PDB file of C-alpha atoms in Angstrom:
ATOM      1  CA  UNK A  28     -20.586  94.717  40.051  1.00  0.00           C
ATOM      2  CA  UNK A  29     -18.547  93.491  42.411  1.00  0.00           C
ATOM      3  CA  UNK A  30     -20.782  91.410  44.085  1.00  0.00           C
ATOM      4  CA  UNK A  31     -21.203  90.199  41.059  1.00  0.00           C
ATOM      5  CA  UNK A  32     -17.101  89.841  41.143  1.00  0.00           C
ATOM      6  CA  UNK A  33     -17.064  88.378  43.850  1.00  0.00           C
ATOM      7  CA  UNK A  34     -19.537  85.697  43.786  1.00  0.00           C
ATOM      8  CA  UNK A  35     -17.631  84.816  40.714  1.00  0.00           C
ATOM      9  CA  UNK A  36     -14.845  84.291  41.777  1.00  0.00           C
ATOM     10  CA  UNK A  37     -16.140  82.102  45.129  1.00  0.00           C
ATOM     11  CA  UNK A  38     -18.140  79.806  42.684  1.00  0.00           C
ATOM     12  CA  UNK A  39     -15.004  79.350  40.216  1.00  0.00           C
ATOM     13  CA  UNK A  40     -13.171  78.380  43.965  1.00  0.00           C
ATOM     14  CA  UNK A  41     -15.903  76.088  45.616  1.00  0.00           C
ATOM     15  CA  UNK A  42     -15.865  74.612  41.188  1.00  0.00           C
ATOM     16  CA  UNK A  43     -11.797  73.695  41.599  1.00  0.00           C
ATOM     17  CA  UNK A  44     -12.259  72.419  44.570  1.00  0.00           C
ATOM     18  CA  UNK A  45     -15.075  69.957  43.253  1.00  0.00           C
ATOM     19  CA  UNK A  46     -13.094  68.903  39.992  1.00  0.00           C
ATOM     20  CA  UNK A  47     -10.125  68.594  41.266  1.00  0.00           C
ATOM     21  CA  UNK A  48     -11.784  65.631  43.995  1.00  0.00           C
ATOM     22  CA  UNK A  49     -13.945  64.601  41.275  1.00  0.00           C
ATOM     23  CA  UNK A  50     -10.566  64.193  39.249  1.00  0.00           C
ATOM     24  CA  UNK A  51      -9.151  62.429  42.144  1.00  0.00           C
ATOM     25  CA  UNK A  52     -12.410  60.097  41.622  1.00  0.00           C
ATOM     26  CA  UNK A  53     -11.960  59.080  38.184  1.00  0.00           C
ATOM     27  CA  UNK A  54      -7.940  58.066  38.762  1.00  0.00           C
ATOM     28  CA  UNK A  55      -8.808  56.159  41.556  1.00  0.00           C
ATOM     29  CA  UNK A  56     -11.644  54.367  39.319  1.00  0.00           C
ATOM     30  CA  UNK A  57      -9.491  53.690  36.622  1.00  0.00           C
ATOM     31  CA  UNK A  58      -6.559  52.592  39.280  1.00  0.00           C
ATOM     32  CA  UNK A  59      -9.009  50.353  40.587  1.00  0.00           C
ATOM     33  CA  UNK A  60     -10.620  48.784  37.003  1.00  0.00           C
ATOM     34  CA  UNK A  61      -6.694  48.292  36.498  1.00  0.00           C
ATOM     35  CA  UNK A  62      -6.587  45.834  38.991  1.00  0.00           C
ATOM     36  CA  UNK A  63      -9.388  44.348  37.771  1.00  0.00           C
ATOM     37  CA  UNK A  64      -8.349  44.273  34.785  1.00  0.00           C
ATOM     38  CA  UNK A  65      -4.711  42.819  34.849  1.00  0.00           C
ATOM     39  CA  UNK A  66      -6.241  40.329  38.428  1.00  0.00           C
ATOM     40  CA  UNK A  67      -8.568  38.906  35.559  1.00  0.00           C
ATOM     41  CA  UNK A  68      -5.539  38.716  32.905  1.00  0.00           C
ATOM     42  CA  UNK A  69      -3.346  37.227  35.517  1.00  0.00           C
ATOM     43  CA  UNK A  70      -6.445  34.343  36.905  1.00  0.00           C
ATOM     44  CA  UNK A  71      -7.106  33.285  32.954  1.00  0.00           C
ATOM     45  CA  UNK A  72      -2.771  33.217  32.123  1.00  0.00           C
ATOM     46  CA  UNK A  73      -3.397  30.579  34.817  1.00  0.00           C
ATOM     47  CA  UNK A  74      -6.612  29.177  33.947  1.00  0.00           C
ATOM     48  CA  UNK A  75      -4.925  28.782  30.175  1.00  0.00           C
ATOM     49  CA  UNK A  76      -2.330  27.256  32.079  1.00  0.00           C
ATOM     50  CA  UNK A  77      -3.707  24.193  34.097  1.00  0.00           C
ATOM     51  CA  UNK A  78      -5.409  23.841  30.517  1.00  0.00           C
ATOM     52  CA  UNK A  79      -2.626  23.379  28.664  1.00  0.00           C
ATOM     53  CA  UNK A  80      -1.185  21.176  31.457  1.00  0.00           C
ATOM     54  CA  UNK A  81      -4.238  18.359  31.224  1.00  0.00           C
ATOM     55  CA  UNK A  82      -4.388  18.605  27.981  1.00  0.00           C
ATOM     56  CA  UNK A  83      -2.612  15.731  26.287  1.00  0.00           C
ATOM     57  CA  UNK A  84       0.233  16.569  23.236  1.00  0.00           C
ATOM     58  CA  UNK A  85      -1.354  15.288  19.516  1.00  0.00           C
ATOM     59  CA  UNK A  86       0.128  11.319  18.981  1.00  0.00           C
ATOM     60  CA  UNK A  87      -1.748  10.736  16.100  1.00  0.00           C
ATOM     61  CA  UNK A  88      -0.088  10.547  12.688  1.00  0.00           C
ATOM     62  CA  UNK A  89      -1.896  13.189  10.055  1.00  0.00           C
ATOM     63  CA  UNK A  90      -4.658  12.281   7.938  1.00  0.00           C
ATOM     64  CA  UNK A  91      -4.555   9.984   5.717  1.00  0.00           C
ATOM     65  CA  UNK A  92      -0.703   8.297   6.453  1.00  0.00           C
ATOM     66  CA  UNK A  93      -0.820   5.709   6.944  1.00  0.00           C
ATOM     67  CA  UNK A  94       1.435   4.202  10.581  1.00  0.00           C
ATOM     68  CA  UNK A  95       4.337   1.681  11.272  1.00  0.00           C
ATOM     69  CA  UNK A  96       1.748  -0.997  12.364  1.00  0.00           C
ATOM     70  CA  UNK A  97       0.391  -1.863   8.698  1.00  0.00           C
ATOM     71  CA  UNK A  98       3.474  -4.179   7.784  1.00  0.00           C
ATOM     72  CA  UNK A  99       2.174  -6.107  11.356  1.00  0.00           C
ATOM     73  CA  UNK A 100      -0.787  -7.169   9.678  1.00  0.00           C
ATOM     74  CA  UNK A 101       0.426  -8.940   6.546  1.00  0.00           C
ATOM     75  CA  UNK A 102      -0.253 -13.125   6.617  1.00  0.00           C
ATOM     76  CA  UNK A 103       2.561 -14.899   6.631  1.00  0.00           C
ATOM     77  CA  UNK A 104       2.461 -15.999   3.304  1.00  0.00           C
ATOM     78  CA  UNK A 105       2.240 -12.519   2.177  1.00  0.00           C
ATOM     79  CA  UNK A 106       5.150 -11.105   4.402  1.00  0.00           C
ATOM     80  CA  UNK A 107       6.403 -13.914   2.459  1.00  0.00           C
ATOM     81  CA  UNK A 108       6.137 -12.629  -0.631  1.00  0.00           C
ATOM     82  CA  UNK A 109       6.504  -8.947  -0.322  1.00  0.00           C
ATOM     83  CA  UNK A 110      10.936  -9.977   0.981  1.00  0.00           C
ATOM     84  CA  UNK A 111      11.323 -12.391  -1.749  1.00  0.00           C
ATOM     85  CA  UNK A 112       9.641 -10.526  -5.059  1.00  0.00           C
ATOM     86  CA  UNK A 113      11.228  -7.408  -3.123  1.00  0.00           C
ATOM     87  CA  UNK A 114      14.580  -8.896  -3.912  1.00  0.00           C
ATOM     88  CA  UNK A 115      13.401 -10.651  -7.946  1.00  0.00           C
ATOM     89  CA  UNK A 116      15.182  -8.537 -10.559  1.00  0.00           C
ATOM     90  CA  UNK A 117      14.520 -10.828 -13.587  1.00  0.00           C
ATOM     91  CA  UNK A 118      10.437 -10.211 -14.368  1.00  0.00           C
ATOM     92  CA  UNK A 119       8.478 -13.668 -15.348  1.00  0.00           C
ATOM     93  CA  UNK A 120       9.889 -12.944 -20.011  1.00  0.00           C
ATOM     94  CA  UNK A 121      13.014 -12.751 -19.342  1.00  0.00           C
ATOM     95  CA  UNK A 122      13.397 -15.421 -17.551  1.00  0.00           C
ATOM     96  CA  UNK A 123      11.963 -16.712 -20.428  1.00  0.00           C
ATOM     97  CA  UNK A 124      13.600 -15.606 -22.995  1.00  0.00           C
ATOM     98  CA  UNK A 125      16.145 -16.881 -21.639  1.00  0.00           C
ATOM     99  CA  UNK A 126      14.852 -20.590 -20.890  1.00  0.00           C
ATOM    100  CA  UNK A 127      14.101 -20.203 -24.856  1.00  0.00           C
ATOM    101  CA  UNK A 128      17.060 -19.916 -25.193  1.00  0.00           C
ATOM    102  CA  UNK A 129      18.701 -23.031 -23.611  1.00  0.00           C
ATOM    103  CA  UNK A 130      16.654 -25.760 -25.970  1.00  0.00           C
ATOM    104  CA  UNK A 131      16.386 -25.133 -29.652  1.00  0.00           C
ATOM    105  CA  UNK A 132      13.917 -24.890 -31.172  1.00  0.00           C
ATOM    106  CA  UNK A 133      11.488 -25.471 -28.508  1.00  0.00           C
ATOM    107  CA  UNK A 134       8.563 -23.917 -26.320  1.00  0.00           C
ATOM    108  CA  UNK A 135       7.985 -22.577 -22.222  1.00  0.00           C
ATOM    109  CA  UNK A 136       5.892 -24.864 -21.342  1.00  0.00           C
ATOM    110  CA  UNK A 137       5.644 -23.840 -17.524  1.00  0.00           C
ATOM    111  CA  UNK A 138       7.629 -21.495 -15.530  1.00  0.00           C
ATOM    112  CA  UNK A 139       7.297 -20.759 -11.520  1.00  0.00           C
ATOM    113  CA  UNK A 140       9.801 -18.570  -9.211  1.00  0.00           C
ATOM    114  CA  UNK A 141      10.852 -21.014  -6.909  1.00  0.00           C
ATOM    115  CA  UNK A 142       9.793 -21.231  -3.367  1.00  0.00           C
ATOM    116  CA  UNK A 143       6.772 -18.714  -3.584  1.00  0.00           C
ATOM    117  CA  UNK A 144       3.859 -19.860  -3.380  1.00  0.00           C
ATOM    118  CA  UNK A 145       5.096 -23.393  -4.039  1.00  0.00           C
ATOM    119  CA  UNK A 146       2.551 -26.976  -3.931  1.00  0.00           C
ATOM    120  CA  UNK A 147       2.436 -30.428  -5.463  1.00  0.00           C
ATOM    121  CA  UNK A 148       0.672 -29.855  -7.173  1.00  0.00           C
ATOM    122  CA  UNK A 149       2.147 -27.464  -8.411  1.00  0.00           C
ATOM    123  CA  UNK A 150       5.632 -28.480  -9.143  1.00  0.00           C
ATOM    124  CA  UNK A 151       8.044 -28.168 -11.693  1.00  0.00           C
ATOM    125  CA  UNK A 152       8.360 -31.412 -13.115  1.00  0.00           C
ATOM    126  CA  UNK A 153      12.300 -31.929 -11.742  1.00  0.00           C
ATOM    127  CA  UNK A 154      15.076 -35.223 -13.051  1.00  0.00           C
ATOM    128  CA  UNK A 155      17.277 -36.816 -11.313  1.00  0.00           C
ATOM    129  CA  UNK A 156      19.516 -34.678 -10.059  1.00  0.00           C
ATOM    130  CA  UNK A 157      18.450 -31.719 -10.969  1.00  0.00           C
ATOM    131  CA  UNK A 158      18.232 -27.720  -8.803  1.00  0.00           C
ATOM    132  CA  UNK A 159      15.828 -29.097  -6.056  1.00  0.00           C
ATOM    133  CA  UNK A 160      13.415 -26.095  -6.037  1.00  0.00           C
ATOM    134  CA  UNK A 161      15.520 -24.393  -3.132  1.00  0.00           C
ATOM    135  CA  UNK A 162      18.173 -23.381  -5.341  1.00  0.00           C
ATOM    136  CA  UNK A 163      21.193 -25.862  -5.112  1.00  0.00           C
ATOM    137  CA  UNK A 164      23.055 -26.915  -7.032  1.00  0.00           C
ATOM    138  CA  UNK A 165      23.029 -30.586  -9.271  1.00  0.00           C
ATOM    139  CA  UNK A 166      25.210 -33.135  -8.723  1.00  0.00           C
ATOM    140  CA  UNK A 167      26.566 -32.327 -12.689  1.00  0.00           C
ATOM    141  CA  UNK A 168      28.363 -29.613 -11.121  1.00  0.00           C
ATOM    142  CA  UNK A 169      26.731 -27.342 -14.066  1.00  0.00           C
ATOM    143  CA  UNK A 170      25.164 -26.046 -10.362  1.00  0.00           C
ATOM    144  CA  UNK A 171      27.820 -23.741  -9.443  1.00  0.00           C
ATOM    145  CA  UNK A 172      26.841 -20.538  -7.519  1.00  0.00           C
ATOM    146  CA  UNK A 173      26.802 -17.586  -9.372  1.00  0.00           C
ATOM    147  CA  UNK A 174      28.650 -14.606  -8.847  1.00  0.00           C
ATOM    148  CA  UNK A 175      26.137 -13.028  -7.033  1.00  0.00           C
ATOM    149  CA  UNK A 176      24.970 -15.572  -5.205  1.00  0.00           C
ATOM    150  CA  UNK A 177      22.518 -18.257  -6.420  1.00  0.00           C
ATOM    151  CA  UNK A 178      22.519 -20.496  -3.378  1.00  0.00           C
ATOM    152  CA  UNK A 179      20.785 -18.159  -1.791  1.00  0.00           C
ATOM    153  CA  UNK A 180      18.715 -15.749  -4.223  1.00  0.00           C
ATOM    154  CA  UNK A 181      15.806 -16.404  -6.168  1.00  0.00           C
ATOM    155  CA  UNK A 182      15.046 -18.819  -8.624  1.00  0.00           C
ATOM    156  CA  UNK A 183      12.940 -19.583 -11.925  1.00  0.00           C
ATOM    157  CA  UNK A 184      13.276 -22.813 -12.511  1.00  0.00           C
ATOM    158  CA  UNK A 185      10.948 -23.130 -16.123  1.00  0.00           C
ATOM    159  CA  UNK A 186      10.127 -25.928 -18.397  1.00  0.00           C
ATOM    160  CA  UNK A 187      10.960 -26.253 -21.322  1.00  0.00           C
ATOM    161  CA  UNK A 188      10.071 -29.329 -24.556  1.00  0.00           C
ATOM    162  CA  UNK A 189      11.079 -30.112 -27.395  1.00  0.00           C
ATOM    163  CA  UNK A 190       8.712 -30.991 -30.441  1.00  0.00           C
ATOM    164  CA  UNK A 191       7.874 -34.339 -29.663  1.00  0.00           C
ATOM    165  CA  UNK A 192       7.497 -33.018 -26.250  1.00  0.00           C
ATOM    166  CA  UNK A 193      11.060 -33.843 -24.591  1.00  0.00           C
ATOM    167  CA  UNK A 194      11.096 -31.319 -21.775  1.00  0.00           C
ATOM    168  CA  UNK A 195      14.592 -29.779 -19.997  1.00  0.00           C
ATOM    169  CA  UNK A 196      14.890 -27.955 -16.130  1.00  0.00           C
ATOM    170  CA  UNK A 197      16.415 -24.741 -17.259  1.00  0.00           C
ATOM    171  CA  UNK A 198      17.122 -22.738 -13.158  1.00  0.00           C
ATOM    172  CA  UNK A 199      18.881 -19.377 -14.174  1.00  0.00           C
ATOM    173  CA  UNK A 200      19.079 -16.558 -11.276  1.00  0.00           C
ATOM    174  CA  UNK A 201      16.276 -14.333 -10.764  1.00  0.00           C
ATOM    175  CA  UNK A 202      18.649 -11.388  -9.017  1.00  0.00           C
ATOM    176  CA  UNK A 203      21.278 -11.928 -11.593  1.00  0.00           C
ATOM    177  CA  UNK A 204      19.146 -13.410 -14.752  1.00  0.00           C
ATOM    178  CA  UNK A 205      22.253 -16.086 -15.539  1.00  0.00           C
ATOM    179  CA  UNK A 206      21.729 -19.781 -16.143  1.00  0.00           C
ATOM    180  CA  UNK A 207      22.321 -21.105 -13.034  1.00  0.00           C
ATOM    181  CA  UNK A 208      21.558 -25.051 -14.339  1.00  0.00           C
ATOM    182  CA  UNK A 209      19.619 -26.360 -17.166  1.00  0.00           C
ATOM    183  CA  UNK A 210      19.406 -30.325 -18.760  1.00  0.00           C
ATOM    184  CA  UNK A 211      17.257 -33.164 -19.645  1.00  0.00           C
ATOM    185  CA  UNK A 212      13.820 -34.257 -17.790  1.00  0.00           C
ATOM    186  CA  UNK A 213      15.464 -37.708 -16.978  1.00  0.00           C
ATOM    187  CA  UNK A 214      11.961 -39.195 -15.543  1.00  0.00           C
ATOM    188  CA  UNK A 215       9.729 -38.955 -18.899  1.00  0.00           C
ATOM    189  CA  UNK A 216       8.541 -41.920 -19.942  1.00  0.00           C
ATOM    190  CA  UNK A 217       7.029 -42.012 -23.308  1.00  0.00           C
ATOM    191  CA  UNK A 218       3.855 -40.985 -22.621  1.00  0.00           C
ATOM    192  CA  UNK A 219       4.755 -38.160 -20.397  1.00  0.00           C
ATOM    193  CA  UNK A 220       6.521 -37.155 -24.204  1.00  0.00           C
ATOM    194  CA  UNK A 221       3.531 -37.439 -26.232  1.00  0.00           C
ATOM    195  CA  UNK A 222       0.401 -36.214 -23.097  1.00  0.00           C
ATOM    196  CA  UNK A 223       3.086 -32.234 -23.507  1.00  0.00           C
ATOM    197  CA  UNK A 224       3.474 -32.781 -27.116  1.00  0.00           C
ATOM    198  CA  UNK A 225      -0.090 -31.997 -27.458  1.00  0.00           C
ATOM    199  CA  UNK A 226      -0.948 -30.186 -24.970  1.00  0.00           C
ATOM    200  CA  UNK A 227       1.248 -27.671 -27.332  1.00  0.00           C
ATOM    201  CA  UNK A 228      -0.204 -28.784 -30.353  1.00  0.00           C
ATOM    202  CA  UNK A 229      -3.540 -27.294 -28.794  1.00  0.00           C
ATOM    203  CA  UNK A 230      -2.298 -23.860 -26.999  1.00  0.00           C
ATOM    204  CA  UNK A 231      -2.792 -20.785 -29.493  1.00  0.00           C
ATOM    205  CA  UNK A 232      -1.353 -18.440 -26.953  1.00  0.00           C
ATOM    206  CA  UNK A 233       2.191 -18.206 -25.487  1.00  0.00           C
ATOM    207  CA  UNK A 234       2.865 -17.790 -22.002  1.00  0.00           C
ATOM    208  CA  UNK A 235       3.641 -14.379 -22.651  1.00  0.00           C
ATOM    209  CA  UNK A 236       0.087 -14.042 -24.041  1.00  0.00           C
ATOM    210  CA  UNK A 237      -1.735 -15.578 -20.769  1.00  0.00           C
ATOM    211  CA  UNK A 238       0.288 -13.266 -18.791  1.00  0.00           C
ATOM    212  CA  UNK A 239      -0.945 -10.155 -19.880  1.00  0.00           C
ATOM    213  CA  UNK A 240      -4.806 -11.375 -20.896  1.00  0.00           C
ATOM    214  CA  UNK A 241      -4.270 -11.956 -16.363  1.00  0.00           C
ATOM    215  CA  UNK A 242      -2.682  -9.552 -15.783  1.00  0.00           C
ATOM    216  CA  UNK A 243      -4.953  -7.088 -17.287  1.00  0.00           C
ATOM    217  CA  UNK A 244      -7.259  -8.520 -16.002  1.00  0.00           C
ATOM    218  CA  UNK A 245      -5.667  -8.007 -12.266  1.00  0.00           C
ATOM    219  CA  UNK A 246      -2.236  -5.955 -11.898  1.00  0.00           C
ATOM    220  CA  UNK A 247       0.218  -7.400  -9.971  1.00  0.00           C
ATOM    221  CA  UNK A 248       3.539  -9.224 -10.725  1.00  0.00           C
ATOM    222  CA  UNK A 249       3.738 -12.385 -12.636  1.00  0.00           C
ATOM    223  CA  UNK A 250       5.315 -15.542 -10.763  1.00  0.00           C
ATOM    224  CA  UNK A 251       3.719 -18.744 -12.411  1.00  0.00           C
ATOM    225  CA  UNK A 252       2.656 -19.406 -15.989  1.00  0.00           C
ATOM    226  CA  UNK A 253       1.835 -23.381 -16.201  1.00  0.00           C
ATOM    227  CA  UNK A 254       1.028 -25.922 -19.438  1.00  0.00           C
ATOM    228  CA  UNK A 255      -1.769 -27.827 -17.893  1.00  0.00           C
ATOM    229  CA  UNK A 256      -5.161 -29.111 -17.808  1.00  0.00           C
ATOM    230  CA  UNK A 257      -8.490 -28.068 -16.271  1.00  0.00           C
ATOM    231  CA  UNK A 258     -10.953 -30.219 -15.170  1.00  0.00           C
ATOM    232  CA  UNK A 259     -12.722 -29.902 -17.701  1.00  0.00           C
ATOM    233  CA  UNK A 260     -10.080 -31.738 -20.340  1.00  0.00           C
ATOM    234  CA  UNK A 261      -9.643 -28.161 -22.208  1.00  0.00           C
ATOM    235  CA  UNK A 262      -6.228 -27.283 -22.144  1.00  0.00           C
ATOM    236  CA  UNK A 263      -5.199 -23.597 -19.914  1.00  0.00           C
ATOM    237  CA  UNK A 264      -2.698 -21.570 -18.295  1.00  0.00           C
ATOM    238  CA  UNK A 265      -2.259 -21.111 -15.261  1.00  0.00           C
ATOM    239  CA  UNK A 266      -0.790 -17.755 -14.185  1.00  0.00           C
ATOM    240  CA  UNK A 267      -0.685 -16.958 -10.725  1.00  0.00           C
ATOM    241  CA  UNK A 268       0.283 -13.279 -10.132  1.00  0.00           C
ATOM    242  CA  UNK A 269       1.484 -11.317  -6.945  1.00  0.00           C
ATOM    243  CA  UNK A 270      -1.089  -8.512  -6.480  1.00  0.00           C
ATOM    244  CA  UNK A 271      -0.450  -4.938  -4.533  1.00  0.00           C
ATOM    245  CA  UNK A 272      -1.528  -6.202  -1.589  1.00  0.00           C
ATOM    246  CA  UNK A 273       0.662  -9.484  -1.896  1.00  0.00           C
ATOM    247  CA  UNK A 274      -2.762 -11.293  -2.583  1.00  0.00           C
ATOM    248  CA  UNK A 275      -2.604 -14.165  -4.548  1.00  0.00           C
ATOM    249  CA  UNK A 276      -4.659 -14.595  -8.142  1.00  0.00           C
ATOM    250  CA  UNK A 277      -4.334 -17.648  -9.960  1.00  0.00           C
ATOM    251  CA  UNK A 278      -6.535 -16.836 -13.915  1.00  0.00           C
ATOM    252  CA  UNK A 279      -6.870 -19.916 -15.761  1.00  0.00           C
ATOM    253  CA  UNK A 280      -6.546 -18.904 -19.809  1.00  0.00           C
ATOM    254  CA  UNK A 281      -7.561 -20.694 -22.313  1.00  0.00           C
ATOM    255  CA  UNK A 282      -4.948 -21.187 -24.364  1.00  0.00           C
ATOM    256  CA  UNK A 283      -6.969 -22.069 -28.122  1.00  0.00           C
ATOM    257  CA  UNK A 284      -8.765 -18.984 -27.158  1.00  0.00           C
ATOM    258  CA  UNK A 285      -7.093 -16.704 -24.334  1.00  0.00           C
ATOM    259  CA  UNK A 286     -10.665 -15.895 -22.705  1.00  0.00           C
ATOM    260  CA  UNK A 287     -10.414 -16.241 -19.219  1.00  0.00           C
ATOM    261  CA  UNK A 288     -12.665 -19.597 -17.926  1.00  0.00           C
ATOM    262  CA  UNK A 289     -11.495 -19.040 -14.016  1.00  0.00           C
ATOM    263  CA  UNK A 290      -9.648 -16.838 -10.629  1.00  0.00           C
ATOM    264  CA  UNK A 291      -9.488 -17.816  -7.841  1.00  0.00           C
ATOM    265  CA  UNK A 292      -7.670 -14.532  -4.981  1.00  0.00           C
ATOM    266  CA  UNK A 293      -6.196 -16.657  -2.583  1.00  0.00           C
ATOM    267  CA  UNK A 294      -5.418 -12.961   0.590  1.00  0.00           C
ATOM    268  CA  UNK A 295      -3.606 -15.204   3.145  1.00  0.00           C
TER     269      UNK A 295
END
C-alpha cells in the first residue's frame, strides 16, 4: 500500500512537471500565433490603405443625371430659341386675340414671334414707318416703349385683315401683352388685298385650330402661324412649333380640311 502510494505520489509529481511544461509550451505557441496574426492584420491594413491611395476618386455623376455640359451641345439657333422663349410670357393664342381686337371685324392672317427663325420668305409685311421685327419704335409715336421696356423685350408681330383684304400690322409686347403699335399696311396694292381676301374666304380652319392640329402632332410652343399657299397653290396655315429639344418643326395645315400636308423639322 505504501509502495503504491509512493509510486502514485512520484507519478503525480512528474505529471505536474509535465503539465507545467505543457502549459508553458501552449502559452508560447499562443503568443507566437497572436504575434503572427497581429503582424498579418497590420500588413493587411497597410495594404488596404495603400490601395485606397492608388484608387482614383469617383468623379462621375449619378446614373441618369444631366451634366452641365449638355447645354454646350445646343446649336446657335437652338440656344437662341431657348433664351428667347424663356422670356416670353404671352402665348400665341393670347397675342392673336389681342391683335384681332385692334381691328374691327378683322381676321388674323399672320402672327410671328419677331426675331426668332426669321427669314426673308416668311417675314411679315411691314408698312413704311411701322415697327420693325426687332421691335424698334415707329416714327408715328405710337411705338413708344412699354413700362417693361419693349424696345428689348420679344414681340409678336401680327397681320390682321379686314373683309376686303386691307391688312393692319399689330405689334404686341410678348412679355406684358401690351399693344406697342397698330397701323394699316400702306404698302398694299389692290391686287394684294384681293389675294388676301381670297385666301381668307377659302380658310375654313382658324389659325388657333391649325395651331392645335400642329401641336397635337408635335408637342411644343407655337411661334408662328401664317396663311399662305403651298407649291400646289392650295391655301394652308403654315405653323412653326419649337419642340422640347429646341428644334423647329414646320407644318402645312390645309386651311379648308385641317389635314397636315407637309411636315419639316429643322434640327439645327
